[in-house]
Coordinates of C-alpha atoms in Angstrom, one line a residue:
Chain A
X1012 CA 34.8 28.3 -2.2
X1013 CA 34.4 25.8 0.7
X1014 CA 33.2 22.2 0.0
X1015 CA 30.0 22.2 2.0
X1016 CA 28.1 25.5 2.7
X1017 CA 25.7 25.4 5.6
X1018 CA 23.9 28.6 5.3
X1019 CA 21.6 29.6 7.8
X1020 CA 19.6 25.8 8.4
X1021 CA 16.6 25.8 10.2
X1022 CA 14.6 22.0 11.1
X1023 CA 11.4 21.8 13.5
X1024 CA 9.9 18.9 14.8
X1025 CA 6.2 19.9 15.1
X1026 CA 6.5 23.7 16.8
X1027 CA 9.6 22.5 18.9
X1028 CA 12.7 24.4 16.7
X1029 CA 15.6 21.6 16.9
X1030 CA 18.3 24.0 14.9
X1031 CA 17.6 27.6 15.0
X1032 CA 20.0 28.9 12.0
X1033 CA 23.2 26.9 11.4
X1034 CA 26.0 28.3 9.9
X1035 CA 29.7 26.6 8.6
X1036 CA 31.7 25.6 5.9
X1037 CA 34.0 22.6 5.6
X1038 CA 37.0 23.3 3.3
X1039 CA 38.2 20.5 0.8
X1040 CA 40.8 17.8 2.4
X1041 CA 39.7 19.0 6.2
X1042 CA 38.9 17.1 8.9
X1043 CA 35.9 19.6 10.7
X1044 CA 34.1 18.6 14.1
X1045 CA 31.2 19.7 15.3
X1046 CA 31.4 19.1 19.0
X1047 CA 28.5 19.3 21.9
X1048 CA 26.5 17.7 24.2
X1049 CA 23.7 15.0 24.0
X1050 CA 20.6 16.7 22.3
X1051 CA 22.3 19.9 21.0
X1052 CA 20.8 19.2 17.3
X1053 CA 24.1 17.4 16.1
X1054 CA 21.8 14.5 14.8
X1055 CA 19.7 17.0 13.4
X1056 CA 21.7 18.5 11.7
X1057 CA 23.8 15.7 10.1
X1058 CA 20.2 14.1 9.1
X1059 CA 19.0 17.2 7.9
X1060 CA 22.0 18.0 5.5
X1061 CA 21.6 14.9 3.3
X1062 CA 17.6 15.4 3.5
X1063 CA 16.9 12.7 5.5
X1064 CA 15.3 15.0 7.7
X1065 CA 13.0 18.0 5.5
X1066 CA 14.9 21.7 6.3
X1067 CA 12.6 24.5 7.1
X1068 CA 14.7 27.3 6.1
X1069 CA 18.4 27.7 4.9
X1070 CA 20.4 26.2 2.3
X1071 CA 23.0 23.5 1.5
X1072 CA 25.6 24.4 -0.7
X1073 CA 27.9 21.4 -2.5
X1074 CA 31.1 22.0 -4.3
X1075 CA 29.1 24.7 -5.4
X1076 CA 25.8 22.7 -6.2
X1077 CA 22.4 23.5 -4.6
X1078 CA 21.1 20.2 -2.4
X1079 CA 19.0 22.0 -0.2
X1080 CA 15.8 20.1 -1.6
X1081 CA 18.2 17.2 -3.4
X1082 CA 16.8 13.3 -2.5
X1083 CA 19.4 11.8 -0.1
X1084 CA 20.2 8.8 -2.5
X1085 CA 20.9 11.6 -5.5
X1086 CA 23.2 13.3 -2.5
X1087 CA 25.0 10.3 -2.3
X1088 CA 26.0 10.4 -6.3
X1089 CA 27.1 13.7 -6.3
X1090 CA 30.1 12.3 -3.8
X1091 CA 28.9 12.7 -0.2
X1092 CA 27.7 10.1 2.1
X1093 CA 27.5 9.4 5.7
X1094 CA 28.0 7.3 8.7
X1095 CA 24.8 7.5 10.5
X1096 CA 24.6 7.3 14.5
X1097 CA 24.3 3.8 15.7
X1098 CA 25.5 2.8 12.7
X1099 CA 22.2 1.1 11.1
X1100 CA 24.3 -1.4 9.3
X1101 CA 22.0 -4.0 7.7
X1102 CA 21.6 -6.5 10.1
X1103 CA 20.4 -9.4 8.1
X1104 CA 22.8 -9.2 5.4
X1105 CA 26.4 -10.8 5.6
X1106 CA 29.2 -8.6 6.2
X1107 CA 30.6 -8.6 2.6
X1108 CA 26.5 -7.9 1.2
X1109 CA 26.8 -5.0 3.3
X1110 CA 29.7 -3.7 1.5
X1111 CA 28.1 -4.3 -1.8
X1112 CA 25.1 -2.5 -0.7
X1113 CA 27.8 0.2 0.0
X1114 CA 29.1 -0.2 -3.3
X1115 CA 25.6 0.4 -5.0
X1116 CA 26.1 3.3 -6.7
X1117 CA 29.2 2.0 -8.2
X1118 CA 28.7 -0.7 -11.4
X1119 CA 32.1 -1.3 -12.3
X1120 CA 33.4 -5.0 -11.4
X1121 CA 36.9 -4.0 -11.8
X1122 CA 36.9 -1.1 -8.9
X1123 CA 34.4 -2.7 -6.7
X1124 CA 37.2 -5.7 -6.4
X1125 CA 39.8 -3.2 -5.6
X1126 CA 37.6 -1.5 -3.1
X1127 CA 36.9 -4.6 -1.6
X1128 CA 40.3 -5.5 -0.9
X1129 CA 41.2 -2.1 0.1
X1130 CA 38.8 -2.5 2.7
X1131 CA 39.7 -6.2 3.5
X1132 CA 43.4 -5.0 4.1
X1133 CA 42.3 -1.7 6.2
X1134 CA 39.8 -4.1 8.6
X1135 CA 41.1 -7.7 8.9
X1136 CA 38.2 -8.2 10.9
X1137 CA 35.7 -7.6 8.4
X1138 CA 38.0 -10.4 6.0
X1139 CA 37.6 -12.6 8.4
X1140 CA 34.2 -12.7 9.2
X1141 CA 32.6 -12.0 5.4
X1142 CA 30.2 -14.0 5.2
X1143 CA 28.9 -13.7 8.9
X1144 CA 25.6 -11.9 9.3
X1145 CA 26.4 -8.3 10.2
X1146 CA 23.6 -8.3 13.1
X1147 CA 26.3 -10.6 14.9
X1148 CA 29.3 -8.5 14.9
X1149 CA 30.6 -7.0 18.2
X1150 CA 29.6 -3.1 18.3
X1151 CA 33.5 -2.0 17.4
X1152 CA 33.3 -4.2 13.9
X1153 CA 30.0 -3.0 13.3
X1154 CA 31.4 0.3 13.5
X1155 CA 34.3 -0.9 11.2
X1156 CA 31.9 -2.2 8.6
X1157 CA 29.7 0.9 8.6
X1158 CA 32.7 3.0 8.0
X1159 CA 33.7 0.9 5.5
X1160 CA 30.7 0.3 3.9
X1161 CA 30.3 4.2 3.6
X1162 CA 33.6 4.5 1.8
X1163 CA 32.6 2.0 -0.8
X1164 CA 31.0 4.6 -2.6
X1165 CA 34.2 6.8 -2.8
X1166 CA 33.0 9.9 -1.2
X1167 CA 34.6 13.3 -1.8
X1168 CA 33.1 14.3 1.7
X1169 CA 32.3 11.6 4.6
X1170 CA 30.3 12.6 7.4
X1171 CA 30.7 10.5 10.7
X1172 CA 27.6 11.1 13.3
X1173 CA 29.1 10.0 16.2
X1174 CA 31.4 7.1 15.1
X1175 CA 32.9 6.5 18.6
X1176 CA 29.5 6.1 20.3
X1177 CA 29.6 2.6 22.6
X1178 CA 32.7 1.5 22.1
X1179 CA 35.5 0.4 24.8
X1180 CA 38.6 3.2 24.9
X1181 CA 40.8 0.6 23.0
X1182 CA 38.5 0.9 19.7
X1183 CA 37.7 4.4 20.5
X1184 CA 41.6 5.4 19.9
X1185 CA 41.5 2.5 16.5
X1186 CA 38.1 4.7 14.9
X1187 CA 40.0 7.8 15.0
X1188 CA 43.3 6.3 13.4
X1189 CA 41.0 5.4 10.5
X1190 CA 39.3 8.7 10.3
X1191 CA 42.9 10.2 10.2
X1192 CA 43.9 7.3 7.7
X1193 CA 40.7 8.1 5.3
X1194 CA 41.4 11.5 5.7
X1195 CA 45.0 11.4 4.7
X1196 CA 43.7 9.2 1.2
X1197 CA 41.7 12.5 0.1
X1198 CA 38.4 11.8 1.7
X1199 CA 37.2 15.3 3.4
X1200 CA 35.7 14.6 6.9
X1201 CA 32.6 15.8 9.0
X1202 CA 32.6 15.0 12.1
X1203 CA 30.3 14.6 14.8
X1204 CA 31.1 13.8 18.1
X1205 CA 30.8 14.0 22.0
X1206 CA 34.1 12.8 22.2
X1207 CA 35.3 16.5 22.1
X1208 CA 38.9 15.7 23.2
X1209 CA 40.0 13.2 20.6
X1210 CA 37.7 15.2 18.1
X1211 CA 39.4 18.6 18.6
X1212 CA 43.1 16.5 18.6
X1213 CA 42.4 15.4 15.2
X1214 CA 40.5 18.6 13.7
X1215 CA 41.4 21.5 11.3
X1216 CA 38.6 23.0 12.3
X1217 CA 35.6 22.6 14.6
X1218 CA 32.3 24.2 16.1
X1219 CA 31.1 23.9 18.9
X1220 CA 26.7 23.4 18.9
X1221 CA 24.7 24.3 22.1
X1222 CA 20.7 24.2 21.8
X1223 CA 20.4 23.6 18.1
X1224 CA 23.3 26.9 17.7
X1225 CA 26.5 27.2 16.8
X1226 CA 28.3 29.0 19.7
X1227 CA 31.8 28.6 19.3
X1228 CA 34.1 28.3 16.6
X1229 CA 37.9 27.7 15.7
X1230 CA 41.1 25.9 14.5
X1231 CA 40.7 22.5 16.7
X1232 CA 44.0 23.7 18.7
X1233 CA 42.3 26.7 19.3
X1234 CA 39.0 25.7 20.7
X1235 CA 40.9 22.7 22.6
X1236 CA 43.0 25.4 24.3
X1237 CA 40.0 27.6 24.9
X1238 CA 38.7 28.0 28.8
X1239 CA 34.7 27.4 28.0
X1240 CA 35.4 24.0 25.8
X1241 CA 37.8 23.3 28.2
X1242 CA 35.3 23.6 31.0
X1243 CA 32.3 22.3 29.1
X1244 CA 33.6 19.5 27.0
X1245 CA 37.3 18.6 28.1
X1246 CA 36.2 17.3 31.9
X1247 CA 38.5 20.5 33.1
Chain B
X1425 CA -4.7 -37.2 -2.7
X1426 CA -7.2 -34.9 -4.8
X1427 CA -7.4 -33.0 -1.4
X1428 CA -4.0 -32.6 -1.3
X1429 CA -3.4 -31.4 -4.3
X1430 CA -6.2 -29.2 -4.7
X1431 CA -5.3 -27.7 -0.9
X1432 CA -1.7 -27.0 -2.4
X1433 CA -3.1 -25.4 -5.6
X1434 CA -5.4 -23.2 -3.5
X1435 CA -2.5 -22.4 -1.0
X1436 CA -0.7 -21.4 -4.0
X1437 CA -3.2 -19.4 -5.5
X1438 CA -3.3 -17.4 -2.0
X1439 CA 0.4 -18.0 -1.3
X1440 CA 0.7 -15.4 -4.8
X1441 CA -1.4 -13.0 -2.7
X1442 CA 0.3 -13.4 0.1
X1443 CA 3.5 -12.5 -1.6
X1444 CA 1.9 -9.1 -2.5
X1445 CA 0.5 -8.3 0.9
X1446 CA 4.1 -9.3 2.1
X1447 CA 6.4 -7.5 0.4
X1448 CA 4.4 -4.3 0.0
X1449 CA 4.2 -4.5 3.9
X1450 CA 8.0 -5.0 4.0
X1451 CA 9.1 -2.6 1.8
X1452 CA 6.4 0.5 1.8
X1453 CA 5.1 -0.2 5.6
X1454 CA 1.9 -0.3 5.0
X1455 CA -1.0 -2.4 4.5
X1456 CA -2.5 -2.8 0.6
X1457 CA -6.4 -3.4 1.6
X1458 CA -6.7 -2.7 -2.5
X1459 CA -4.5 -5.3 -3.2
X1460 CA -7.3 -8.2 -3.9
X1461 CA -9.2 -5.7 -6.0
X1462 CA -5.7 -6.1 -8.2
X1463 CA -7.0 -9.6 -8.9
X1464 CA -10.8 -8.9 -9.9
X1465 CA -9.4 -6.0 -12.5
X1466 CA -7.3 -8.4 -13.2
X1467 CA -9.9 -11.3 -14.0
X1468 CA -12.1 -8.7 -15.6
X1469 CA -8.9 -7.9 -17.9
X1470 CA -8.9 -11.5 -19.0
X1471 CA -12.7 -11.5 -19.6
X1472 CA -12.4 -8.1 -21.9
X1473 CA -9.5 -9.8 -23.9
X1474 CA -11.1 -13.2 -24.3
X1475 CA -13.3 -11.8 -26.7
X1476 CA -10.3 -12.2 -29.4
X1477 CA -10.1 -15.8 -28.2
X1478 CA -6.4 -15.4 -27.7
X1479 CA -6.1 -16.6 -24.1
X1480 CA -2.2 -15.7 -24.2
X1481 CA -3.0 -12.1 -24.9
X1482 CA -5.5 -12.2 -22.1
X1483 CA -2.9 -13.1 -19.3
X1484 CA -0.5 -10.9 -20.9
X1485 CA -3.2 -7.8 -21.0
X1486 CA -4.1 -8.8 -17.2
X1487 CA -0.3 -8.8 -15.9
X1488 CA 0.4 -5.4 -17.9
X1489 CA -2.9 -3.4 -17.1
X1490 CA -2.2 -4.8 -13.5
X1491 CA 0.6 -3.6 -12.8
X1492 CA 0.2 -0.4 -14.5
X1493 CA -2.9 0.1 -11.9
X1494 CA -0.8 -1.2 -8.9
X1495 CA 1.9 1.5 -9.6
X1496 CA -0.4 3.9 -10.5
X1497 CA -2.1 3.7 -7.1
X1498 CA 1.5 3.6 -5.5
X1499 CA 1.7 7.3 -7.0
X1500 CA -1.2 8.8 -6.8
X1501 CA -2.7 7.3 -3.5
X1502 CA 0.3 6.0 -1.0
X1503 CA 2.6 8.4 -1.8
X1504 CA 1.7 11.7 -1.0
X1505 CA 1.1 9.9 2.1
X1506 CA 4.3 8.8 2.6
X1507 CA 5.6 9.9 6.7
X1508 CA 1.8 10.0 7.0
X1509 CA 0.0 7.9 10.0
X1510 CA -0.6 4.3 9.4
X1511 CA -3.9 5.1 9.9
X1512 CA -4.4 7.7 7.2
X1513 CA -2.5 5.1 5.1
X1514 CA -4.5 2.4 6.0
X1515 CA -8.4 4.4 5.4
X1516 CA -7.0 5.3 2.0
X1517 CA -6.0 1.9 0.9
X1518 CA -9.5 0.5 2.2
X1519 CA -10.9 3.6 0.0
X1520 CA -9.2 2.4 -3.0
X1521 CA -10.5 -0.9 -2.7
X1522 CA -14.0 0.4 -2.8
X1523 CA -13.2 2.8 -5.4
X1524 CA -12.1 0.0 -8.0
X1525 CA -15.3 -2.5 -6.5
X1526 CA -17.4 0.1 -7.6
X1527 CA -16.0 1.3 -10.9
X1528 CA -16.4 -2.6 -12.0
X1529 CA -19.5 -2.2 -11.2
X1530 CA -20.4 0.5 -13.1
X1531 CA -18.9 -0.8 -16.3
X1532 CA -19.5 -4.2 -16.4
X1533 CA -22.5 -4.5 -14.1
X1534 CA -23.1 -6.6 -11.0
X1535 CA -23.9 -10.3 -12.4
X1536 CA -20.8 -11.9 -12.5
X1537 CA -19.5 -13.0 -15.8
X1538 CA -18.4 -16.2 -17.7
X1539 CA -15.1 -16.5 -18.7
X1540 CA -13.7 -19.6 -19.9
X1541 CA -9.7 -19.3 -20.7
X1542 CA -8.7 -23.2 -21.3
X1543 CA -10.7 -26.1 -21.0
X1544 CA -8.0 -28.0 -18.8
X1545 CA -10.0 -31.1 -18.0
X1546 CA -8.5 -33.2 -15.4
X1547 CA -6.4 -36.3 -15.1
X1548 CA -5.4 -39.8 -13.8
X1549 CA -2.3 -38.5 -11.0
X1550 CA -1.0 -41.4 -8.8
X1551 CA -4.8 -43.0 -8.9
X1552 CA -6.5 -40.3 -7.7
X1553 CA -8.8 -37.7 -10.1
X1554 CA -6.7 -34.2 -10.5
X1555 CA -7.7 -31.3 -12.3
X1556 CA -5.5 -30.4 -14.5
X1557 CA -5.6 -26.8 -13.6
X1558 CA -4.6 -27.4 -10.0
X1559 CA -1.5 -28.9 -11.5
X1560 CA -0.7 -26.0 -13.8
X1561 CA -1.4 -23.5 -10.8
X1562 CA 1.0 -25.4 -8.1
X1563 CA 3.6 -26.0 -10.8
X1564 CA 3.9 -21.8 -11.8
X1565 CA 3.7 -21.2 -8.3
X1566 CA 6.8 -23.1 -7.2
X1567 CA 9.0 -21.4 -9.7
X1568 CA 7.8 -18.0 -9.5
X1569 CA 8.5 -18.0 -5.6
X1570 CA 11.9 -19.6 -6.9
X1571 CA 12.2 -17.0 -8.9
X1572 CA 11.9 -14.3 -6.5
X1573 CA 13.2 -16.2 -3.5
X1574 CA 16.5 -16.2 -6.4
X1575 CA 15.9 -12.2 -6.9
X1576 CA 15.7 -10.9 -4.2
X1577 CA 18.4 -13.1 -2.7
X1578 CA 21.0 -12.5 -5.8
X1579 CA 20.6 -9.3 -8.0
X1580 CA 21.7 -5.9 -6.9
X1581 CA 17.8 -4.2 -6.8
X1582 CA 16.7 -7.2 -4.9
X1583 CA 18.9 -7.0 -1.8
X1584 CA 18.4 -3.2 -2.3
X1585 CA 14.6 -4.3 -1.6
X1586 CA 16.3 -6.0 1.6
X1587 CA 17.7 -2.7 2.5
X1588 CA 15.0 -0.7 2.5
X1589 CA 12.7 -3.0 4.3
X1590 CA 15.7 -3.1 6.9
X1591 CA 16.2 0.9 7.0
X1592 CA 14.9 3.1 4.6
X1593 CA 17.2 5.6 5.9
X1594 CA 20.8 4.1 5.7
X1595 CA 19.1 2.6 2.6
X1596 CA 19.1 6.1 1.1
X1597 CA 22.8 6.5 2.1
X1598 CA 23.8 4.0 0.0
X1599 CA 22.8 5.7 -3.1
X1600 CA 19.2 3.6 -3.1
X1601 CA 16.4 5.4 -4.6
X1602 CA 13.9 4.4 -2.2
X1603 CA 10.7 5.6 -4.3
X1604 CA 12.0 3.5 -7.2
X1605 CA 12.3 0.3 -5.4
X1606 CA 8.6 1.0 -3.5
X1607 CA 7.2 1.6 -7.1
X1608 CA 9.2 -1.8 -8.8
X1609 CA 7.3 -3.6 -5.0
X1610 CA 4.1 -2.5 -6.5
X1611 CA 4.6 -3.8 -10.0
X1612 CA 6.0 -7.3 -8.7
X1613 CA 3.1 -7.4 -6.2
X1614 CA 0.7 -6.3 -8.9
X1615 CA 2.1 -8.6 -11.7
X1616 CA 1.4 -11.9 -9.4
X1617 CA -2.0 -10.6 -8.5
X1618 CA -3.1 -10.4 -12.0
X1619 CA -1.8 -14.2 -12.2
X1620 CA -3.5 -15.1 -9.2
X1621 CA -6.7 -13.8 -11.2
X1622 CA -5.8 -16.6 -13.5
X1623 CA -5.8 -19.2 -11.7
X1624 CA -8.7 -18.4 -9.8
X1625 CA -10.7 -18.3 -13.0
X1626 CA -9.1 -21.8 -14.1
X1627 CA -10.7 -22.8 -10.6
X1628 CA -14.0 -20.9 -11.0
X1629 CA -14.9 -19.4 -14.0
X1630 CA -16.8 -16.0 -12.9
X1631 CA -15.4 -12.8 -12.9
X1632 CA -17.7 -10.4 -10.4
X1633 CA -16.8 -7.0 -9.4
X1634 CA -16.5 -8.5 -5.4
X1635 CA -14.1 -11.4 -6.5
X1636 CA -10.9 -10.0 -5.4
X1637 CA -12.2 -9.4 -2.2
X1638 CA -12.1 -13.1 0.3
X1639 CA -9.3 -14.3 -1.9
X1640 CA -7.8 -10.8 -0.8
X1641 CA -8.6 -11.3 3.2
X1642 CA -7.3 -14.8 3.0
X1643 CA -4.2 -14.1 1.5
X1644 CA -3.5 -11.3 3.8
X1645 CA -4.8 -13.6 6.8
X1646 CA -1.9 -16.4 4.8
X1647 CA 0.9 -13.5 5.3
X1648 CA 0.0 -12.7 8.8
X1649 CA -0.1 -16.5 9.9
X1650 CA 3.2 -16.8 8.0
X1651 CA 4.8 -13.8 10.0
X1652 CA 4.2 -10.2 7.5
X1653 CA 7.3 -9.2 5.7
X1654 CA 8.7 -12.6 5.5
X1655 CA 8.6 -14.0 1.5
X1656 CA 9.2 -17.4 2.4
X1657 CA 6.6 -16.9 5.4
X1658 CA 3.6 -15.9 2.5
X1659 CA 4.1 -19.1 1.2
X1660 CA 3.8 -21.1 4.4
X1661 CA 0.9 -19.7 5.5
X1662 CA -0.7 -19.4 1.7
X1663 CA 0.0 -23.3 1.9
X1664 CA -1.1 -23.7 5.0
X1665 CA -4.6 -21.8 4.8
X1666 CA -4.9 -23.3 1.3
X1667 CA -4.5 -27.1 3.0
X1668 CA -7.1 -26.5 6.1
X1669 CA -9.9 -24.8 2.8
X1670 CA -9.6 -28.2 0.9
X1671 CA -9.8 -30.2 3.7
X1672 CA -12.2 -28.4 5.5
X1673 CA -14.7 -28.6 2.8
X1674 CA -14.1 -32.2 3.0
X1675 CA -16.2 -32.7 5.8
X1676 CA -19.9 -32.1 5.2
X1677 CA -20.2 -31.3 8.9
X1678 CA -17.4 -28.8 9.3
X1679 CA -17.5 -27.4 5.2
X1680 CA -20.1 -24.3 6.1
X1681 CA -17.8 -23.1 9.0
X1682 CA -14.4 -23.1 6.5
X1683 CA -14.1 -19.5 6.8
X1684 CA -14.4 -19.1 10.1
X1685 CA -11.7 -22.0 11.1
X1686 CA -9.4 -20.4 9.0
X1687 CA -9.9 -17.2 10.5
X1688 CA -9.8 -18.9 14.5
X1689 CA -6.4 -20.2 13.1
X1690 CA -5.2 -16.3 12.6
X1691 CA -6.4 -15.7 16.0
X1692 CA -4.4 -18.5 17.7
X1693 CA -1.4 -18.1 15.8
X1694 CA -1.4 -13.9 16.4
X1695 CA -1.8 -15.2 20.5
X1696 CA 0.9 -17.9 20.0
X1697 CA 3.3 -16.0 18.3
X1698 CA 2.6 -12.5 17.4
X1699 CA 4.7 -12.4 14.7
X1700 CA 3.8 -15.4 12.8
X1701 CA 6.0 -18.5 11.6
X1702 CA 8.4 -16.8 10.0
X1703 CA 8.3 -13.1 11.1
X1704 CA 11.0 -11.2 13.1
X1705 CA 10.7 -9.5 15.8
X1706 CA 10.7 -6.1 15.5
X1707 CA 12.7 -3.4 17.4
X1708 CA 10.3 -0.8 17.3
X1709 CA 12.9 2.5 16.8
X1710 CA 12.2 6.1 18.7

């Protein structure tokens, strides 16, 4: 049994149908992408998973739990969070309130410390700038302390909405060594990204979403290697 | 000097308003028009209890029945509205108020009645006359916007509060149950209502089913001037307003038009600066 069961999700805005019937599974201890252009329904979708956004039709299976109709913040408990585009870290709180906020779910003293160093040690930046007010960072350690902050509330499965959105090619190639990192400590990934080349070089698996449909899927080799992505996605 | 300190004890009578207006606005979005109705159940609380002559139990009654009506209003009213157009939100909240003018009406009539909780007198402060009651009202108010400045700044739910009125959405992704903290907003907002009620009886001892209702439009007038969403910006501008009231009255020439030179300062201030003293400016998100 997979992880995360997307069966079938529909969302409308109004009459205008943003995914019409989305389909995949991530496995346990995968990194999965779901690649495509701006306006595709990756957004959607991501929002629509952890009920940010209300699903019209279709279910969302976790580690063999129903969610479809679950309250995001109950979501989050069950062990699945999620980067959201732009980030939306709180920008009037300090760096280090942002990671307790990120923390919330989590009471005990003793592992929030360790977190906290864990996450110190992973982004120096972040250390040095803890008691800064997060709307001040630069867009790269904003990015930092939004991942971060997510992974304060040790999620089996963290979802990335487009993590590497804005930021210069330098920090670009530094976000997807700390996906791979978080990944390699247990943490299951979902991916979502325009970035198809680096998302594809780093993916198990991956789908490809055109016009709020899946339309290709495949090992991240595989659909790296394949003529349409490659014409479509890859710039050749 | 009396001026003075009854302008401060006013300001914090409205500054405890304010505070309601404020953080509902922050947190929930939207605009509380029932909110100074809070206060006259409130005051008529007080009145039903003072028949045991326990003035303790009174103010304890008023706080609890308070907020039990503010949440309840939360549920039944704003929620199901919730995603909703500000609009919709707004019509209902203005219905509410009239729905809980009305039902005061109907049980306790329309003369306004007597209530006397403590015969405070007045004293001899720094050689001017003070009442006493203006004292007692300034001094509660300081700490309980220490208090909450000091909650909201330092516990977990109150920087959750923080998160929410930031982004309700990455709020949620933090494990926040949003609902709870709009509900626990209510209660807070509700609980200083019902001791705003108080003091404005300490002041003027007449409960009346309309009572909540200019107290209610100056304190929300208090949170705009002070910049809406903004805690330390609903006690500026409850000060404020409450400082120009006393003084106005002052002035035989200038007393009758209070109201409206408190309003003209609204005006100025929303042309000066839009968001008030204190208030951010908003990016409004697509």
């Amino acid at each position: 049994m997979a992880m995360l069961e997307v069966n079938d999700l529909q969302v409308y805005y109004g009459v205008i149908c943003a995914l019409k019937g989305i389909s995949f599974q991530v496995e346990q201890g995968q990194i999965v992408s779901l690649i495509g252009a701006n306006g595709a329904g990756k957004t959607t979708m991501m929002q629509s998973i952890v009920s940010l956004i209300p699903k019209r039709e279709g279910t969302v299976v976790f580690e063999g739990k129903d969610i479809t109709k679950t309250p995001s913040h109950k979501i989050v408990r069950l062990g699945m969070t999620q980067v959201p585009e732009g980030r939306r870290i709180f920008q009037e709180l300090t760096v280090y309130e942002n990671l307790l906020m990120g923390a919330y779910t989590n009471k005990d003293q003793q592992s929030f410390k360790r977190d906290l160093e864990m996450i110190y040690e992973r982004f120096p930046r972040l250390a040095e700038r803890k008691n800064q007010i997060a709307g001040t960072l630069s867009g790269g350690e904003q990015q930092m302390l939004a991942m971060g902050r997510a992974i304060m509330c040790h999620p089996k499965l963290l979802m990335l909405d487009e993590p590497s959105m804005g930021l210069s090619p330098l920090l670009v190639d530094q976000v997807f060594e700390i996906i791979k990192d978080i990944n390699k400590d247990g943490t299951t990934i979902l991916l979502v990204e325009q970035n198809a080349g680096k998302s594809l070089a780093i993916s198990d698996q991956a789908y490809v979403m055109e016009n709020g449909k899946i339309v290709l899927s495949g090992t991240g080799a595989e659909l790296a290697s394949s003529e349409k992505v490659k014409k479509a996605y890859l710039g050749g | 000097m009396t001026t003075a300190i009854n302008g401060l004890s006013l300001g914090g009578i409205y500054a405890m308003i304010a505070l309601g207006y404020t953080m509902v606005y922050g947190i929930a979005k939207m605009l509380n028009f029932a909110h100074g109705d809070v206060i006259m159940i409130g005051g008529y609380m007080i009145y039903v209890t003072m028949a045991t002559g326990n003035p303790l139990l009174a103010i304890a009654v008023a706080v609890l029945s308070c907020v039990i009506l503010g949440v309840t209003i939360e549920k039944v009213a704003y929620k199901p509205l919730r995603g909703a157009s500000p609009l919709a939100v707004l019509i209902t909240a203005i219905g509410i108020s009239y729905l809980l003018q009305s039902l005061a009406q109907i049980i306790f009539g329309s003369a306004a009645k007597m209530v006397t909780v403590y015969e405070l007198g007045s004293i001899q402060f720094l050689g001017a006359t003070v009442q006493l009651s203006a004292l007692v009202t300034l001094g509660v108010t300081v700490v309980v916007m220490a208090a909450l400045t000091l909650f909201v700044k330092f516990t977990r739910v109150g920087r959750a509060m923080i998160a929410v009125s930031e982004d309700r959405g990455a709020a949620q992704l933090m494990g926040i149950n949003v609902n709870g903290i709009i509900t626990l907003t209510f209660a807070i907002g509700s609980a200083l209502a019902a001791l705003a009620g108080l003091f404005y009886l300490l002041k003027a001892p007449n409960v009346s089913s309309t009572m909540g209702a200019m107290p209610g439009i100056k304190a929300f007038t208090a949170a705009v001037i002070g910049g809406i969403g903004s805690i330390p910006g609903a006690m500026l501008g409850g000060i404020l307003l409450g400082i120009v009231e006393s003084v106005s009255y002052k002035f035989a020439a200038i007393a009758p038009y209070t109201d409206a030179i408190e309003f003209s300062i609204l005006i100025i201030i929303l042309l000066v600066r839009p968001n008030g003293f204190l208030g951010k400016k908003r990016r409004e998100k697509v």
